[in-house]
mmCIF file of C-alpha atoms in Angstrom:
data_model
loop_
_atom_site.group_PDB
_atom_site.id
_atom_site.type_symbol
_atom_site.label_atom_id
_atom_site.label_comp_id
_atom_site.label_asym_id
_atom_site.label_seq_id
_atom_site.Cartn_x
_atom_site.Cartn_y
_atom_site.Cartn_z
ATOM 1 C CA MET A 25 0.026 -0.008 -0.025
ATOM 2 C CA ASN A 26 1.314 3.488 -0.942
ATOM 3 C CA PRO A 27 1.650 5.649 2.292
ATOM 4 C CA GLU A 28 -0.334 8.296 0.646
ATOM 5 C CA GLU A 29 -3.472 6.058 0.449
ATOM 6 C CA LYS A 30 -6.412 5.470 2.761
ATOM 7 C CA GLU A 31 -7.601 1.982 3.199
ATOM 8 C CA TYR A 32 -10.319 0.859 5.710
ATOM 9 C CA ASP A 33 -11.037 -2.583 7.151
ATOM 10 C CA PRO A 34 -14.228 -4.244 5.986
ATOM 11 C CA ALA A 35 -16.199 -3.182 9.149
ATOM 12 C CA GLY A 36 -15.111 0.362 8.939
ATOM 13 C CA LEU A 37 -13.725 0.482 12.406
ATOM 14 C CA THR A 38 -10.074 1.247 11.680
ATOM 15 C CA GLY A 39 -8.098 2.571 8.622
ATOM 16 C CA LYS A 40 -4.626 2.793 7.321
ATOM 17 C CA LEU A 41 -3.853 6.530 7.181
ATOM 18 C CA PRO A 42 -1.108 8.532 5.863
ATOM 19 C CA ALA A 43 1.410 9.359 8.704
ATOM 20 C CA VAL A 44 4.866 10.677 9.196
ATOM 21 C CA LEU A 45 7.455 8.904 11.340
ATOM 22 C CA TRP A 46 10.290 10.853 12.940
ATOM 23 C CA ASN A 47 13.164 9.053 14.328
ATOM 24 C CA ASP A 48 16.347 10.650 15.403
ATOM 25 C CA GLY A 49 15.963 13.364 12.714
ATOM 26 C CA ASN A 50 14.819 11.025 9.900
ATOM 27 C CA ILE A 51 11.499 11.446 8.371
ATOM 28 C CA THR A 52 9.584 8.662 6.714
ATOM 29 C CA LYS A 53 6.138 8.619 5.214
ATOM 30 C CA ILE A 54 4.328 5.729 6.410
ATOM 31 C CA SER A 55 0.908 4.297 6.764
ATOM 32 C CA ASP A 56 -0.342 3.810 10.167
ATOM 33 C CA THR A 57 -3.622 2.216 11.715
ATOM 34 C CA ALA A 58 -6.045 4.579 13.422
ATOM 35 C CA ALA A 59 -9.618 3.988 14.940
ATOM 36 C CA ARG A 60 -12.462 5.559 12.879
ATOM 37 C CA GLU A 61 -15.110 7.550 14.801
ATOM 38 C CA GLU A 62 -18.105 9.590 13.879
ATOM 39 C CA GLU A 63 -20.665 11.540 15.436
ATOM 40 C CA ILE A 64 -23.697 9.834 16.821
ATOM 41 C CA VAL A 65 -26.720 11.108 18.685
ATOM 42 C CA LEU A 66 -27.956 9.438 21.944
ATOM 43 C CA HIS A 67 -31.728 9.876 22.587
ATOM 44 C CA LEU A 68 -33.092 9.032 26.052
ATOM 45 C CA ASN A 69 -37.069 8.420 26.234
ATOM 46 C CA ASP A 70 -37.741 9.996 22.927
ATOM 47 C CA ARG A 71 -35.717 13.133 23.571
ATOM 48 C CA GLU A 72 -32.284 13.944 22.008
ATOM 49 C CA TYR A 73 -29.929 13.862 24.860
ATOM 50 C CA LEU A 74 -26.310 14.044 23.623
ATOM 51 C CA HIS A 75 -24.138 14.288 20.305
ATOM 52 C CA ILE A 76 -20.861 12.406 20.994
ATOM 53 C CA VAL A 77 -18.196 11.091 18.798
ATOM 54 C CA THR A 78 -17.405 7.289 18.993
ATOM 55 C CA SER A 79 -16.786 4.150 17.003
ATOM 56 C CA ARG A 80 -19.868 2.510 15.277
ATOM 57 C CA ASP A 81 -19.106 -0.750 16.889
ATOM 58 C CA MET A 82 -21.505 -1.887 19.513
ATOM 59 C CA LEU A 83 -23.880 1.113 19.606
ATOM 60 C CA ARG A 84 -26.606 -0.639 21.412
ATOM 61 C CA GLU A 85 -24.323 -1.559 24.256
ATOM 62 C CA PHE A 86 -22.564 2.011 24.138
ATOM 63 C CA GLY A 87 -26.197 3.647 24.546
ATOM 64 C CA ALA A 88 -27.314 1.391 27.405
ATOM 65 C CA GLY A 89 -23.830 1.584 29.150
ATOM 66 C CA PHE A 90 -23.668 5.414 28.865
ATOM 67 C CA PHE A 91 -26.945 6.128 30.783
ATOM 68 C CA ILE A 92 -26.327 3.260 33.464
ATOM 69 C CA ALA A 93 -22.615 4.562 34.045
ATOM 70 C CA ALA A 94 -23.614 7.997 34.129
ATOM 71 C CA GLY A 95 -26.021 7.428 36.983
ATOM 72 C CA ILE A 96 -28.933 8.576 34.799
ATOM 73 C CA ALA A 97 -30.864 5.308 34.154
ATOM 74 C CA LYS A 98 -31.983 2.807 36.925
ATOM 75 C CA LYS A 99 -32.979 0.102 34.250
ATOM 76 C CA ILE A 100 -32.690 -0.187 30.468
ATOM 77 C CA ILE A 101 -35.881 -1.073 28.908
ATOM 78 C CA SER A 102 -34.881 -1.117 25.160
ATOM 79 C CA VAL A 103 -32.217 0.307 22.841
ATOM 80 C CA GLU A 104 -32.613 0.670 19.050
ATOM 81 C CA VAL A 105 -30.019 1.954 16.745
ATOM 82 C CA THR A 106 -30.901 3.728 13.357
ATOM 83 C CA ASP A 107 -27.895 4.828 11.283
ATOM 84 C CA ARG A 108 -26.226 7.387 13.641
ATOM 85 C CA ASP A 109 -28.995 7.734 16.287
ATOM 86 C CA VAL A 110 -29.160 5.482 19.265
ATOM 87 C CA PHE A 111 -32.568 5.471 21.071
ATOM 88 C CA VAL A 112 -32.731 4.386 24.626
ATOM 89 C CA GLU A 113 -35.845 3.918 26.478
ATOM 90 C CA ALA A 114 -34.923 3.697 30.307
ATOM 91 C CA GLU A 115 -36.356 3.989 33.832
ATOM 92 C CA VAL A 116 -34.510 7.111 35.008
ATOM 93 C CA PHE A 117 -33.363 8.303 38.445
ATOM 94 C CA PRO A 118 -35.633 11.387 39.538
ATOM 95 C CA GLY A 119 -34.182 14.754 38.395
ATOM 96 C CA THR A 120 -31.931 13.425 35.706
ATOM 97 C CA GLY A 121 -31.960 15.265 32.203
ATOM 98 C CA PRO A 122 -29.502 16.831 29.904
ATOM 99 C CA ARG A 123 -26.377 17.930 31.635
ATOM 100 C CA GLU A 124 -24.448 21.260 31.217
ATOM 101 C CA GLY A 125 -21.764 20.744 28.766
ATOM 102 C CA PHE A 126 -23.752 18.000 26.633
ATOM 103 C CA ALA A 127 -24.894 20.446 24.020
ATOM 104 C CA PRO A 128 -24.902 19.202 20.300
ATOM 105 C CA ALA A 129 -21.396 19.485 18.810
ATOM 106 C CA GLU A 130 -20.797 21.968 16.182
ATOM 107 C CA LYS A 131 -18.972 20.810 13.063
ATOM 108 C CA LYS A 132 -15.608 22.708 12.805
ATOM 109 C CA GLY A 133 -14.549 21.466 9.455
ATOM 110 C CA HIS A 134 -11.064 20.970 8.306
ATOM 111 C CA VAL A 135 -8.181 23.013 10.036
ATOM 112 C CA ASP A 136 -5.793 24.756 7.624
ATOM 113 C CA SER A 137 -2.569 26.045 9.148
ATOM 114 C CA ASP A 138 0.903 27.176 8.367
ATOM 115 C CA LEU A 139 2.240 26.356 11.889
ATOM 116 C CA LEU A 140 5.531 24.400 11.714
ATOM 117 C CA LEU A 141 7.100 23.098 14.632
ATOM 118 C CA ALA A 142 10.583 21.494 14.957
ATOM 119 C CA PRO A 143 10.755 17.865 16.511
ATOM 120 C CA ALA A 144 12.705 19.401 19.388
ATOM 121 C CA GLU A 145 9.865 21.905 20.246
ATOM 122 C CA ILE A 146 7.392 18.987 20.258
ATOM 123 C CA PHE A 147 9.530 16.779 22.526
ATOM 124 C CA ALA A 148 10.158 19.833 24.892
ATOM 125 C CA VAL A 149 6.465 20.359 25.406
ATOM 126 C CA ARG A 150 5.954 16.550 25.831
ATOM 127 C CA GLY A 151 8.779 16.623 28.408
ATOM 128 C CA ALA A 152 7.233 19.556 30.383
ATOM 129 C CA LEU A 153 4.078 17.644 30.425
ATOM 130 C CA ASP A 154 5.720 14.522 31.681
ATOM 131 C CA ASP A 155 7.422 16.513 34.461
ATOM 132 C CA SER A 156 4.208 18.359 35.498
ATOM 133 C CA GLY A 157 2.508 14.871 36.165
ATOM 134 C CA VAL A 158 -0.296 15.748 33.694
#
């Protein structure tokens, strides 16, 4: 495969994408595997609840697990997936609803930039983060 080409697995969950490998000052164009994710919409009891970016694998389990793990649902009654929408019907705890910060995501598009960083600058920032305990 040409390092400039994209190639996706049959399930569409991962892809080989163009990348650049930097190793001791040597730059090589390579293909690297990355997860494919896209925006899906979670619905709870017939109301749009959350836009989130995730893999399309196991969306039924993701929808049910999200509301249980977040402490919103006591019991999952049903889960249906239609394209990018996950519809969860659940018995919820009193007083739960959409939370602040879970607004629909805005599509920002592609980022174009002329910013160039030397590898030493990137490693300096990484080192500073490592030292900070972040």
